[in-house]
mmCIF file of C-alpha atoms and ligand atoms in Angstrom:
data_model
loop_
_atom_site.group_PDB
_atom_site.id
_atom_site.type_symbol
_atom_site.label_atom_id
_atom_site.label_comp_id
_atom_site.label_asym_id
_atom_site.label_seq_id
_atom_site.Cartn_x
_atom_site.Cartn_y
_atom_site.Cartn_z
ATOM 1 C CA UNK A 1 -165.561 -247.579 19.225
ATOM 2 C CA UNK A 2 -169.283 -247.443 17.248
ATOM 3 C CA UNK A 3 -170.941 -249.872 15.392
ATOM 4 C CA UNK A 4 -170.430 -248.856 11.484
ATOM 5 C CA UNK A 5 -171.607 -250.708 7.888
ATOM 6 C CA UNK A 6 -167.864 -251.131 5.866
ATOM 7 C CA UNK A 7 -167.495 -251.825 2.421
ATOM 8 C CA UNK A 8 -164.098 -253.924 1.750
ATOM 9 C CA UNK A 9 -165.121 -254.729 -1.641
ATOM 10 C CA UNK A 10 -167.502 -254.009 -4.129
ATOM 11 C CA UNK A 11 -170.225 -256.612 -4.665
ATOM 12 C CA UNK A 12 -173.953 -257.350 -3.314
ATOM 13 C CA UNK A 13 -175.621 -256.681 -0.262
ATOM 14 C CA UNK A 14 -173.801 -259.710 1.398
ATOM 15 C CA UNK A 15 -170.451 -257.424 1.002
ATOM 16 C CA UNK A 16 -171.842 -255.179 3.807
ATOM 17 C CA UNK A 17 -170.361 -255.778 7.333
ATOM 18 C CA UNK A 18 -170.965 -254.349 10.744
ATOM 19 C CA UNK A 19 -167.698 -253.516 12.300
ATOM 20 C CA UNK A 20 -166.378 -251.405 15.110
ATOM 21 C CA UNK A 21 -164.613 -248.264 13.911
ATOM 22 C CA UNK A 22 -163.071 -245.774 15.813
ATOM 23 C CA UNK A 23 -164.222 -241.939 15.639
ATOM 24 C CA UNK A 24 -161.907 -239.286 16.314
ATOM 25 C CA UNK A 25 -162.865 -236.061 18.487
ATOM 26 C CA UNK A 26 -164.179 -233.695 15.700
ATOM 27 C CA UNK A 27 -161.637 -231.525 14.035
ATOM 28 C CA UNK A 28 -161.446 -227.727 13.133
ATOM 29 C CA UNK A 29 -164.824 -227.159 11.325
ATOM 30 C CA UNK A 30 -166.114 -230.181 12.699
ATOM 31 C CA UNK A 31 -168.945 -231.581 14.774
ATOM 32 C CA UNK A 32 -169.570 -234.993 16.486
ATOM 33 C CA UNK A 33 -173.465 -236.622 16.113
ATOM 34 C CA UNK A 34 -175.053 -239.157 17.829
ATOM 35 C CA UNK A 35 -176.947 -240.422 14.690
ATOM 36 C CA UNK A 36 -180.655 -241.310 15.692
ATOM 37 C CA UNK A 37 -181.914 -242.150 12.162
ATOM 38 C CA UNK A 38 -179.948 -242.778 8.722
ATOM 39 C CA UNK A 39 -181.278 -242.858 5.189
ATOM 40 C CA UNK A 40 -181.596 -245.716 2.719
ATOM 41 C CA UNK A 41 -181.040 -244.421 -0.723
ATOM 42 C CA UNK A 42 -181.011 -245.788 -3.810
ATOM 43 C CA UNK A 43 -177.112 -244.002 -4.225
ATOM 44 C CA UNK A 44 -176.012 -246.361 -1.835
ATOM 45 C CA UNK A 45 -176.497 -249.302 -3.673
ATOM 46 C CA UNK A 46 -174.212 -247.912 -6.387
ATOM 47 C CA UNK A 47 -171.651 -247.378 -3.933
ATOM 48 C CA UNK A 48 -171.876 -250.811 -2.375
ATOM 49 C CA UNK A 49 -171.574 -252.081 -6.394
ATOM 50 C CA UNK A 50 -168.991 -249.775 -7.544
ATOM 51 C CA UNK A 51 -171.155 -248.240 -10.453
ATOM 52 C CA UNK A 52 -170.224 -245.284 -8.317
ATOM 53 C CA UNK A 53 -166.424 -245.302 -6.618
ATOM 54 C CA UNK A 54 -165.413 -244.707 -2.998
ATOM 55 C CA UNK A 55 -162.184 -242.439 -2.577
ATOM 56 C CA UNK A 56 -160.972 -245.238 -0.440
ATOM 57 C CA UNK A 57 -161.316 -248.801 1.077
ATOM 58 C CA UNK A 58 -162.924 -249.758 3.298
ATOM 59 C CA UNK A 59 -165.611 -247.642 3.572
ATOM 60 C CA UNK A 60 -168.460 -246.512 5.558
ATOM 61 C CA UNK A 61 -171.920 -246.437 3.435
ATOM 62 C CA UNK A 62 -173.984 -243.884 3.583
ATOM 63 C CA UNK A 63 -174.899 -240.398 2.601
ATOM 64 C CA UNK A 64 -177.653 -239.091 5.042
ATOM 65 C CA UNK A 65 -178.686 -239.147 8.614
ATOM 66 C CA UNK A 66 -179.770 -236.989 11.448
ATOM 67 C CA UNK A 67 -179.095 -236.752 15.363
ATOM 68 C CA UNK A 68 -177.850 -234.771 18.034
ATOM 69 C CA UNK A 69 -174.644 -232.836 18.119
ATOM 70 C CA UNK A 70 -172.432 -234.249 20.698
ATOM 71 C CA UNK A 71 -169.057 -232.097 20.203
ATOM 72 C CA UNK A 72 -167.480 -229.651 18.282
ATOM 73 C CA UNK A 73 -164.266 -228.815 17.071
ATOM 74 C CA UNK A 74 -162.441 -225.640 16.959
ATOM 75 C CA UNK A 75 -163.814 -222.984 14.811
ATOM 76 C CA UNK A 76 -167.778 -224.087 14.933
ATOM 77 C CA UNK A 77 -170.242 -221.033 15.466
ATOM 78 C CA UNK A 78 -173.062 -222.405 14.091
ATOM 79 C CA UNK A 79 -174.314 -224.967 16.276
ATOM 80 C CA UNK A 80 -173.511 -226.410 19.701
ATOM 81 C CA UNK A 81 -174.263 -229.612 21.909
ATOM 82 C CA UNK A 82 -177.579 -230.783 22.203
ATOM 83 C CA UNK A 83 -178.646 -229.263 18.867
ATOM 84 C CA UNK A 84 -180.669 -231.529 16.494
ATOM 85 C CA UNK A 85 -179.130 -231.623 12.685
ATOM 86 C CA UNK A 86 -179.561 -233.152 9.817
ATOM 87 C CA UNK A 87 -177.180 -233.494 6.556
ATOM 88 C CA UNK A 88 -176.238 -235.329 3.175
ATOM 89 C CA UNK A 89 -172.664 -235.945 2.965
ATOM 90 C CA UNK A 90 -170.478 -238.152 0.539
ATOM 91 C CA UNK A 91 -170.373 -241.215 2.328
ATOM 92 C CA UNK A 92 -169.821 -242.518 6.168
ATOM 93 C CA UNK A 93 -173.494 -242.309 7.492
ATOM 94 C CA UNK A 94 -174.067 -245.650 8.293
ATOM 95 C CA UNK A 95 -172.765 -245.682 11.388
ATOM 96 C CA UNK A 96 -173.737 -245.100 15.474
ATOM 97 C CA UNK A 97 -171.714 -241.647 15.152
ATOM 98 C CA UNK A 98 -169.591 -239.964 13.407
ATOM 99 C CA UNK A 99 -168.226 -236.296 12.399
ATOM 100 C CA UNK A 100 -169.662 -233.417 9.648
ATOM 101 C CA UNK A 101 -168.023 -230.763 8.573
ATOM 102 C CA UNK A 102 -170.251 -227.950 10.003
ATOM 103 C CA UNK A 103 -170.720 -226.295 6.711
ATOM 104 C CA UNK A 104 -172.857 -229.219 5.531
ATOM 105 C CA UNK A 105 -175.416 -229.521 8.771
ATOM 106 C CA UNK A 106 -179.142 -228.138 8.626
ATOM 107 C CA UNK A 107 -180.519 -227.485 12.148
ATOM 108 C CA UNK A 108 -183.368 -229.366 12.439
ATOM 109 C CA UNK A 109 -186.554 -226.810 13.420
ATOM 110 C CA UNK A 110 -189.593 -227.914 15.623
ATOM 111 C CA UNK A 111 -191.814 -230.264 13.898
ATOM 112 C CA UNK A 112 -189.351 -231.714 12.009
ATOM 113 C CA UNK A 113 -188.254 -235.285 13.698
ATOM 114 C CA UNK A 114 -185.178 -237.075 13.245
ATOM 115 C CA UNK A 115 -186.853 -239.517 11.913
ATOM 116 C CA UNK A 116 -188.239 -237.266 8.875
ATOM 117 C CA UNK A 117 -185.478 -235.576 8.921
ATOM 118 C CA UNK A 118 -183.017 -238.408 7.756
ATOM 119 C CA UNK A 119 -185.682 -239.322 5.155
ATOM 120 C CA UNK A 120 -185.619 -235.960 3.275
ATOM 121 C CA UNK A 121 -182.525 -234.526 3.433
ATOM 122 C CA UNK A 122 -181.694 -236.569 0.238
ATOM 123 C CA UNK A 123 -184.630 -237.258 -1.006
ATOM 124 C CA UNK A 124 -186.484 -234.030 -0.633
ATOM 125 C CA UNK A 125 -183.529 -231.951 -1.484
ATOM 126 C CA UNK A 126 -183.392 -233.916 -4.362
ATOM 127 C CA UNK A 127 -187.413 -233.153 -5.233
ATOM 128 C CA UNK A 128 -186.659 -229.493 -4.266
ATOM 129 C CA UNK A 129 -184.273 -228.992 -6.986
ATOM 130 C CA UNK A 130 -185.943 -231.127 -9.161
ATOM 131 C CA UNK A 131 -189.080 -229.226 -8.733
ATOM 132 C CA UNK A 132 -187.528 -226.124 -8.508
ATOM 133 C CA UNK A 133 -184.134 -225.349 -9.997
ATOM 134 C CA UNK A 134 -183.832 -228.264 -12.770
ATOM 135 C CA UNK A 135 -187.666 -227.260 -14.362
ATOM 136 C CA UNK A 136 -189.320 -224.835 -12.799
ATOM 137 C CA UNK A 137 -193.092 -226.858 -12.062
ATOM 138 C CA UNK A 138 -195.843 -224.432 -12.184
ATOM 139 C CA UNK A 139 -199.729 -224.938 -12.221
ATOM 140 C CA UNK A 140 -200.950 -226.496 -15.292
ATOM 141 C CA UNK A 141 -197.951 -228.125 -16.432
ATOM 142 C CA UNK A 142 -198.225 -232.039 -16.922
ATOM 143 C CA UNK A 143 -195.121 -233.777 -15.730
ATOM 144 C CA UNK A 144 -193.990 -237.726 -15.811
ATOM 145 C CA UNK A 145 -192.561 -238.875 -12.445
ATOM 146 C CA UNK A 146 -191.153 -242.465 -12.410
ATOM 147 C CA UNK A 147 -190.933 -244.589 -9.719
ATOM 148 C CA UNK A 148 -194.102 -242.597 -8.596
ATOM 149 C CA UNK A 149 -194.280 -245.112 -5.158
ATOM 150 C CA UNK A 150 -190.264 -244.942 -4.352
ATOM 151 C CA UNK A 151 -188.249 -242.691 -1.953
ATOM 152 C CA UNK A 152 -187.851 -239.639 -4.173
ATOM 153 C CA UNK A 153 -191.354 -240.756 -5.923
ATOM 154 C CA UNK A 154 -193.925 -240.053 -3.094
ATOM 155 C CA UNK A 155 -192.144 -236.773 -1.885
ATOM 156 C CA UNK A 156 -192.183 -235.515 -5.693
ATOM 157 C CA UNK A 157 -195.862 -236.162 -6.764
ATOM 158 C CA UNK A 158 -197.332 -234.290 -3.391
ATOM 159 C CA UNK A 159 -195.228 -231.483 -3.648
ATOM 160 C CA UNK A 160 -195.770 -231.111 -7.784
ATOM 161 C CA UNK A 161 -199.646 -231.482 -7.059
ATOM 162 C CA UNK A 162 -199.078 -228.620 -4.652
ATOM 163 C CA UNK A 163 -197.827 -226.671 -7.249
ATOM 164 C CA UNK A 164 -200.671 -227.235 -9.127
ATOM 165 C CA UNK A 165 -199.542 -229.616 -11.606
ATOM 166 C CA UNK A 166 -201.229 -232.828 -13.667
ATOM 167 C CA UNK A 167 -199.113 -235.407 -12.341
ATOM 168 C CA UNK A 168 -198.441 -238.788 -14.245
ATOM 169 C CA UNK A 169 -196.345 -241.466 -12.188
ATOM 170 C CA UNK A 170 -195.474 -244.852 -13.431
ATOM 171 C CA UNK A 171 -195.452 -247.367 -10.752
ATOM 172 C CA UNK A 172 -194.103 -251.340 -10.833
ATOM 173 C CA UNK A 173 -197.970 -253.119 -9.372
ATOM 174 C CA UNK A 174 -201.193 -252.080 -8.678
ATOM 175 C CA UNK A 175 -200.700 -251.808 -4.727
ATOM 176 C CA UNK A 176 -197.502 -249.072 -5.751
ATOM 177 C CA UNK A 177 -200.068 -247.354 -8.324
ATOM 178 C CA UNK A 178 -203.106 -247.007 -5.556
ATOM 179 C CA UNK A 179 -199.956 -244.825 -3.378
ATOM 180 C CA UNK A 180 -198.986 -243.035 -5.807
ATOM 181 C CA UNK A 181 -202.726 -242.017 -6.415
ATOM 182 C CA UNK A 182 -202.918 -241.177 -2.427
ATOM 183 C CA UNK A 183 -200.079 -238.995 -2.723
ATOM 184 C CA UNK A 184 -199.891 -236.826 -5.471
ATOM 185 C CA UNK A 185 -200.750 -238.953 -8.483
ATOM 186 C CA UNK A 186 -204.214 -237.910 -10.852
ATOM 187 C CA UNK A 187 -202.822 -240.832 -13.226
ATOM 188 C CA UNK A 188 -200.639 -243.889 -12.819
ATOM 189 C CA UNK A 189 -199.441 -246.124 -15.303
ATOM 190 C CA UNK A 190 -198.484 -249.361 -15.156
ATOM 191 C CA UNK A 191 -194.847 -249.332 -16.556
ATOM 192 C CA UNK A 192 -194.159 -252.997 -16.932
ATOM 193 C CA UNK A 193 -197.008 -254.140 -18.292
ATOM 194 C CA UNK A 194 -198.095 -250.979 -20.314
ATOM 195 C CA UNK A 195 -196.250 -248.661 -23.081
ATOM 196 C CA UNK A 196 -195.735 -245.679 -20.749
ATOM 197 C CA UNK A 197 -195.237 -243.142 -24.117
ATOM 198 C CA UNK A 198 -198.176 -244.441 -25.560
ATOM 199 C CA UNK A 199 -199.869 -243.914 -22.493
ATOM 200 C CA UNK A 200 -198.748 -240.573 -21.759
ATOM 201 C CA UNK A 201 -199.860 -239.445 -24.845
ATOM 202 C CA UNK A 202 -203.432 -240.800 -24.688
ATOM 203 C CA UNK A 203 -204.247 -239.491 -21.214
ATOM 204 C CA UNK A 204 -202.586 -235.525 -22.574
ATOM 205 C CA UNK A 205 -204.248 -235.903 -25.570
ATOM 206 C CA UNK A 206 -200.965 -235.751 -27.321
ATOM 207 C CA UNK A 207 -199.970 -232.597 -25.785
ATOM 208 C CA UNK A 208 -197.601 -234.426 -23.423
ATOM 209 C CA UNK A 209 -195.483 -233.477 -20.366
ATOM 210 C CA UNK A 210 -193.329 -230.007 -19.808
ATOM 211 C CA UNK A 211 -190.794 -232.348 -17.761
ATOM 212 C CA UNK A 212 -189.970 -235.840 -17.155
ATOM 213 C CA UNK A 213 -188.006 -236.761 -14.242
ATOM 214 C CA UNK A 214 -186.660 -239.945 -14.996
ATOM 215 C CA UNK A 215 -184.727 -241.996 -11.888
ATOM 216 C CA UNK A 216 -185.256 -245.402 -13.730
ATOM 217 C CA UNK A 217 -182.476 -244.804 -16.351
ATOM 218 C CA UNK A 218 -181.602 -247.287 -18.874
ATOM 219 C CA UNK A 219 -185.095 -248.950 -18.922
ATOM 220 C CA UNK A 220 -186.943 -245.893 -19.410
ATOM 221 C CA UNK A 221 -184.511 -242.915 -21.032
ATOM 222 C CA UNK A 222 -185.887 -243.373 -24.983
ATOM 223 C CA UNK A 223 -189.423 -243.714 -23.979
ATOM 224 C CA UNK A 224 -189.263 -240.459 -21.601
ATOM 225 C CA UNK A 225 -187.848 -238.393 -24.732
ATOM 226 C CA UNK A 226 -191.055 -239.714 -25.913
ATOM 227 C CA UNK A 227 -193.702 -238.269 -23.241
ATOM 228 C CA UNK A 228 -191.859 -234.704 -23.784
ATOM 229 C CA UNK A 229 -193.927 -231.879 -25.391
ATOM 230 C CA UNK A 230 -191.345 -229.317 -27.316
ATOM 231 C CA UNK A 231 -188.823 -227.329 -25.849
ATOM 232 C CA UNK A 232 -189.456 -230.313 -22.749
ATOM 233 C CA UNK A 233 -187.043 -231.130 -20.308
ATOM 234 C CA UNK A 234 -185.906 -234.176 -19.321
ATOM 235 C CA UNK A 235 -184.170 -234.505 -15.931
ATOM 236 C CA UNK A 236 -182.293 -238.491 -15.951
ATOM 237 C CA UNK A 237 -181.472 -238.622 -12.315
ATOM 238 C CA UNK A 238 -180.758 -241.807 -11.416
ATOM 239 C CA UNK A 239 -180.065 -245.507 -12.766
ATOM 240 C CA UNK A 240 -182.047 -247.573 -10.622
ATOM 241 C CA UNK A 241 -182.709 -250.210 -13.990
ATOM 242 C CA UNK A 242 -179.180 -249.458 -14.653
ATOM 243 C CA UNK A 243 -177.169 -245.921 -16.371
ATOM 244 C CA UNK A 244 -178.568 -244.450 -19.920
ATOM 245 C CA UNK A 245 -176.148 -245.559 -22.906
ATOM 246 C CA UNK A 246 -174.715 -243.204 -24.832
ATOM 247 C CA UNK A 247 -177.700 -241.643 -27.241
ATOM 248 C CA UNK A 248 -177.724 -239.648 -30.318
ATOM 249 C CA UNK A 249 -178.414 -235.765 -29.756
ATOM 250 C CA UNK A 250 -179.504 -235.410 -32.897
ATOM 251 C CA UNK A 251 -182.647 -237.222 -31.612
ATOM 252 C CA UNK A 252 -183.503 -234.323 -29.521
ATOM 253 C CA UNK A 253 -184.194 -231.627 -32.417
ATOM 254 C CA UNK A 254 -187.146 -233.340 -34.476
ATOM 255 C CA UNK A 255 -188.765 -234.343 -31.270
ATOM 256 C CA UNK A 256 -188.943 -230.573 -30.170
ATOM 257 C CA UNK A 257 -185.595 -228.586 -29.533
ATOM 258 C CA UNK A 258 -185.778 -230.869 -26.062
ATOM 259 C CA UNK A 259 -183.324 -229.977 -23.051
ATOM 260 C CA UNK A 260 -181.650 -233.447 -21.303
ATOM 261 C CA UNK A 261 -180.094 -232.774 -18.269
ATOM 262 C CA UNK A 262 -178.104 -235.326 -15.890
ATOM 263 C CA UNK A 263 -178.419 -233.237 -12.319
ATOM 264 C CA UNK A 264 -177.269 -234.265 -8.864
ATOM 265 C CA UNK A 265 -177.720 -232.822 -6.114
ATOM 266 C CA UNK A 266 -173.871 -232.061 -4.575
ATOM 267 C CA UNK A 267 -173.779 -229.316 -7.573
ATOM 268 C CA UNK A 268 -177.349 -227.501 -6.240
ATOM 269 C CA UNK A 269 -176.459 -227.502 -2.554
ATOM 270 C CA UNK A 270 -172.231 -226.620 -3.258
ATOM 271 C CA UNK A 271 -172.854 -223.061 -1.894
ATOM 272 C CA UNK A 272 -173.812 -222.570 1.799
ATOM 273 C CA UNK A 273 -177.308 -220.101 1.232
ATOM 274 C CA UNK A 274 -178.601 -222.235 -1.853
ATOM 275 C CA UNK A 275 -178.413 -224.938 0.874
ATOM 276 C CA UNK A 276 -180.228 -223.354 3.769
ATOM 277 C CA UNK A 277 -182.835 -221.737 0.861
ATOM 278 C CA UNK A 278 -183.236 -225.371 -0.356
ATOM 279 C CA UNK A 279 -183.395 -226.888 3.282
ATOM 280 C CA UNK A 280 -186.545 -223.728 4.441
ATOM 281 C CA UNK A 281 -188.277 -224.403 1.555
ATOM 282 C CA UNK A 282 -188.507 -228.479 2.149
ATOM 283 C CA UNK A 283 -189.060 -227.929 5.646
ATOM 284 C CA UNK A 284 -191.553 -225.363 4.940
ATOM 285 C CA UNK A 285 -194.409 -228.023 2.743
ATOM 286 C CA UNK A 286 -193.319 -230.674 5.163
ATOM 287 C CA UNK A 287 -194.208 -228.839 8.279
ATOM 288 C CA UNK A 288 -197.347 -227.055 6.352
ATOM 289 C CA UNK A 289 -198.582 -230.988 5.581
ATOM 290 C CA UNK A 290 -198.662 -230.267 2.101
ATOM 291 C CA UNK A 291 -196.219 -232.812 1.868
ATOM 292 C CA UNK A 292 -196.264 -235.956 4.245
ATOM 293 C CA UNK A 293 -193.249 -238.231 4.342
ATOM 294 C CA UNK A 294 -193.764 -242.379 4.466
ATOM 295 C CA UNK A 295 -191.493 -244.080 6.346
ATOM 296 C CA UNK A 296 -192.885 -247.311 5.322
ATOM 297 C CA UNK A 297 -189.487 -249.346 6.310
ATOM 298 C CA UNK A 298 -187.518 -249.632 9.507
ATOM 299 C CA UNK A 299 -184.292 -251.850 10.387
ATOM 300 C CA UNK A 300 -181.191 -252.318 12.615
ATOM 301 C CA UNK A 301 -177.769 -250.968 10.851
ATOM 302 C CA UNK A 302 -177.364 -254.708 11.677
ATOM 303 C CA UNK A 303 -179.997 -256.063 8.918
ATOM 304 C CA UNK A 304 -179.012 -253.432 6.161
ATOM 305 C CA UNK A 305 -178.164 -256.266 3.789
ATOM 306 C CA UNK A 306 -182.132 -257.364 3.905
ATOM 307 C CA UNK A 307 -183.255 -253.652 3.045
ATOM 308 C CA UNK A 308 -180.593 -253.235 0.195
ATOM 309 C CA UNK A 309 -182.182 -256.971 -1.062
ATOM 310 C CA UNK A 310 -185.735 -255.063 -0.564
ATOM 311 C CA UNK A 311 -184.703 -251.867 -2.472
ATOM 312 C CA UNK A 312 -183.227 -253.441 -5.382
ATOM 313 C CA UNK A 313 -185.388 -255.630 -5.343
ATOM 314 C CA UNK A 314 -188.437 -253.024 -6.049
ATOM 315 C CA UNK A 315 -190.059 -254.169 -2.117
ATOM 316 C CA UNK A 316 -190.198 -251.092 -0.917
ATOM 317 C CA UNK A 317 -192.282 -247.721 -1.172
ATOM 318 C CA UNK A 318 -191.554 -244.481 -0.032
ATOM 319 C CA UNK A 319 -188.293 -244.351 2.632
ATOM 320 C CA UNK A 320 -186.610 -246.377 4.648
ATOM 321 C CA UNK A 321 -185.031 -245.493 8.279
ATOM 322 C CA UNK A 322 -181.667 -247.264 9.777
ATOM 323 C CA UNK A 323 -181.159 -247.076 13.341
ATOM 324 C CA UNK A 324 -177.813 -248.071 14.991
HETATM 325 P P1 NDP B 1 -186.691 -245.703 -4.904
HETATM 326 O O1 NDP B 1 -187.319 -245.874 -3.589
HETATM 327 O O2 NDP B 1 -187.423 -244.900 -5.928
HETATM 328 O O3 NDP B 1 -186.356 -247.135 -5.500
HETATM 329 C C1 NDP B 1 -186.105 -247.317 -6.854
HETATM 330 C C2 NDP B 1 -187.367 -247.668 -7.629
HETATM 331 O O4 NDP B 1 -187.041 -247.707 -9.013
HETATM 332 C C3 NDP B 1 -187.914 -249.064 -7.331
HETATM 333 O O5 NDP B 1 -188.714 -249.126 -6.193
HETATM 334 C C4 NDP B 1 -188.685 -249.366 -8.598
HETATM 335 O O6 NDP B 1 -190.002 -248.863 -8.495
HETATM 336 C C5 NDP B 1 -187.946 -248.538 -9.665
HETATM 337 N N1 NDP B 1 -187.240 -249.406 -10.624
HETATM 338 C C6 NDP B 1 -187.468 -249.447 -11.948
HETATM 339 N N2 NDP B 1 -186.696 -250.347 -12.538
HETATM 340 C C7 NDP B 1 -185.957 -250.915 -11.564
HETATM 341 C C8 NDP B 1 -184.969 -251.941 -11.579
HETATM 342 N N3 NDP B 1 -184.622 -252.573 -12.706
HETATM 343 N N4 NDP B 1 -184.399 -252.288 -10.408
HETATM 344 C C9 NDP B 1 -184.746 -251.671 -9.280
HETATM 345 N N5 NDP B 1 -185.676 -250.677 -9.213
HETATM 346 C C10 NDP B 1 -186.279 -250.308 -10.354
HETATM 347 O O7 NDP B 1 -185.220 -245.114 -4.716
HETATM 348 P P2 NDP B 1 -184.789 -243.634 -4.253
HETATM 349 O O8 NDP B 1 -185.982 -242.830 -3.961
HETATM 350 O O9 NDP B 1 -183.714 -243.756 -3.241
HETATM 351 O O10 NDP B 1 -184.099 -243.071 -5.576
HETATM 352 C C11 NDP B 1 -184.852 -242.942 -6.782
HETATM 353 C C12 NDP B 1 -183.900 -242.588 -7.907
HETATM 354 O O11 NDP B 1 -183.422 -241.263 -7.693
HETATM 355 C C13 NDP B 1 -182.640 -243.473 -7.967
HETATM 356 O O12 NDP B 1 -182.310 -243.695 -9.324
HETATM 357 C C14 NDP B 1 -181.585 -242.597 -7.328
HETATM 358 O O13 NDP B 1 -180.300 -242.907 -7.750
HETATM 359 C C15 NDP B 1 -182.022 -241.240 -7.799
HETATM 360 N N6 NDP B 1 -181.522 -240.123 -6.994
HETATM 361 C C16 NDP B 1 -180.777 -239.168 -7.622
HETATM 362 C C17 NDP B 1 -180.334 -238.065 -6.959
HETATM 363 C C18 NDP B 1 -179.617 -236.999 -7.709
HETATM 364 O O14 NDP B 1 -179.367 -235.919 -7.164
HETATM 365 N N7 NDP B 1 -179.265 -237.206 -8.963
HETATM 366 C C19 NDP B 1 -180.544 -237.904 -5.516
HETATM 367 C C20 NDP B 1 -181.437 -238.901 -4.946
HETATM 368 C C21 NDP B 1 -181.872 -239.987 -5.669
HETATM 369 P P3 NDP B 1 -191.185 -249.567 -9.368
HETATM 370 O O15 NDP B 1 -191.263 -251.003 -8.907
HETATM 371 O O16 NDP B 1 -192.385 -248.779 -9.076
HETATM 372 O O17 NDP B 1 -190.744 -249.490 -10.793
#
């Protein structure tokens, strides 16, 4: 039996309980980890609420981690016991160990720990496609990142000022704003106490931004449509303020012929090579330090009710590490 966070029902952070589960030995295509680090993600908060559904109840929480490979099942090639991996997966990382399919674990190369490791495989992932595959960022775009100081926020404003972009974030305080600015950020704006738009359009100038990536949602959808130069795209990938209502396209044409996209990452890592091409490339600006990753947060799988409080509650910056 291994400690494991189950959902029974959907609810707040006090619906979270630590219970002994069993694991099976790992099945064709399978491998058993030890986990050694898990991920907090803003995703999991939507599972604990039911904005997003489980296939099942209970459930285990949790959609990324890292540790050592402890077993395999019949049919694995690609790695064996001892080997260090990493992996998103729909659900069932918050837990002391469990089993992956194979297909979905990244072997974890030198100079990239656990630890980093289980705080970019969905967050950096996510920035890679972002970056990458939703807009393609090049030097001298401008682009709008919200949530600057969050999880996906610090990865994505040091990797887009590596690419040479002007990179606006919008940040919830001051003390958020000054990270941003250490990591990425030439200009931050103050989102709840400032009009972002008008903002964005007095520090471009009123050129405005080739891309916004939104991960606010509901608060922040119209105003990003707003910060979006012609033929602009604007990536909504998240809700943390809640999901974008329904909105009229026709909006879209007199502001510029812009592109709105809702991407997520299961649909850019569904094939095996984008994966691994995704996985080099992150690993590659992480171990090259042109991209550091804050762990700023660290708790017990027993005390994942206070970081959910913390998350939702807009406490934290950067990630946040579970260990069993
Ligand atoms: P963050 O660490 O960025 O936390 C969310 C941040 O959102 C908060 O810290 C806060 O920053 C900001 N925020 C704004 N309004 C609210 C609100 N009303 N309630 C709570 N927070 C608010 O989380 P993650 O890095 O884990 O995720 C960021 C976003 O990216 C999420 O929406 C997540 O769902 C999405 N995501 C999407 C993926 C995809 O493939 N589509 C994959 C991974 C993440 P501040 O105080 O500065 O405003």
């Amino acid at each position: 039996m291994v400690a494991a966070v189950r959902v029974h029902e959907y609810g707040g952070p006090e619906v979270l309980r630590v219970e002994e589960v069993e694991v099976p030995p790992p099945g064709r295509g399978e491998i058993r980890v030890r986990q050694t680090a898990i991920g907090l993600n803003y995703i999991d908060t939507y599972f604990r609420s039911g904005l997003y559904k489980a296939p099942q109840m209970p459930f285990t929480l949790g959609n990324e981690a890292a540790g050592e490979v402890t077993a395999v099942g019949e049919g694995v090639a690609t790695v064996k016991p001892g080997d260090r991996v990493a992996y998103v997966v729909t659900l069932g990382c918050y837990a002391a160990e469990r089993n992956v399919p194979e297909a979905l674990a990244v072997k974890l190369p030198d100079g990239i720990s656990d630890e980093v490791a289980a705080a970019i495989m969905l967050k950096g992932m996510t920035t890679e496609y972002l970056l990458h595959r939703t807009y393609k960022v090049k030097a001298g775009d401008t682009i709008l990142m919200h949530a600057a100081a969050g999880g996906v926020g610090l990865i994505l404003c040091q990797w887009a000022k590596h690419l040479g972009a002007t990179v606006i974030g919008t940040a919830g305080s001051a003390d958020k704003a000054e990270l941003a600015r250490q990591n990425g950020c030439d200009h931050v704006i103050l989102y709840r106490e400032e009009d972002f738009a008008a903002r964005v359009k007095e520090i471009t100038g009123g050129a405005l931004c080739q891309v916004v990536y939104d991960g606010v949602g509901q608060q922040t959808f119209a105003g990003s449509l707003d910060c979006l130069a012609p033929l602009g795209v604007l990536a909504s990938f998240g809700s943390a303020s809640g999901p974008v209502k329904s909105f009229d396209l026709g909006v879209l044409g007199p502001k510029g012929s812009l592109f709105v996209t809702r991407p997520t990452l299961f649909t850019f890592t569904a094939r095996r090579h984008w994966l691994d091409e995704m996985a080099a490339n992150l690993f590659g600006v992480v171990r090259s330090g042109a991209v550091k990753v804050a762990i700023n947060h660290r708790a017990k799988l027993a005390d994942v009710a206070d970081v959910h409080r913390a998350l939702e509650g807009r406490d934290t910056t950067g990630a946040t590490i579970l260990t069993p």
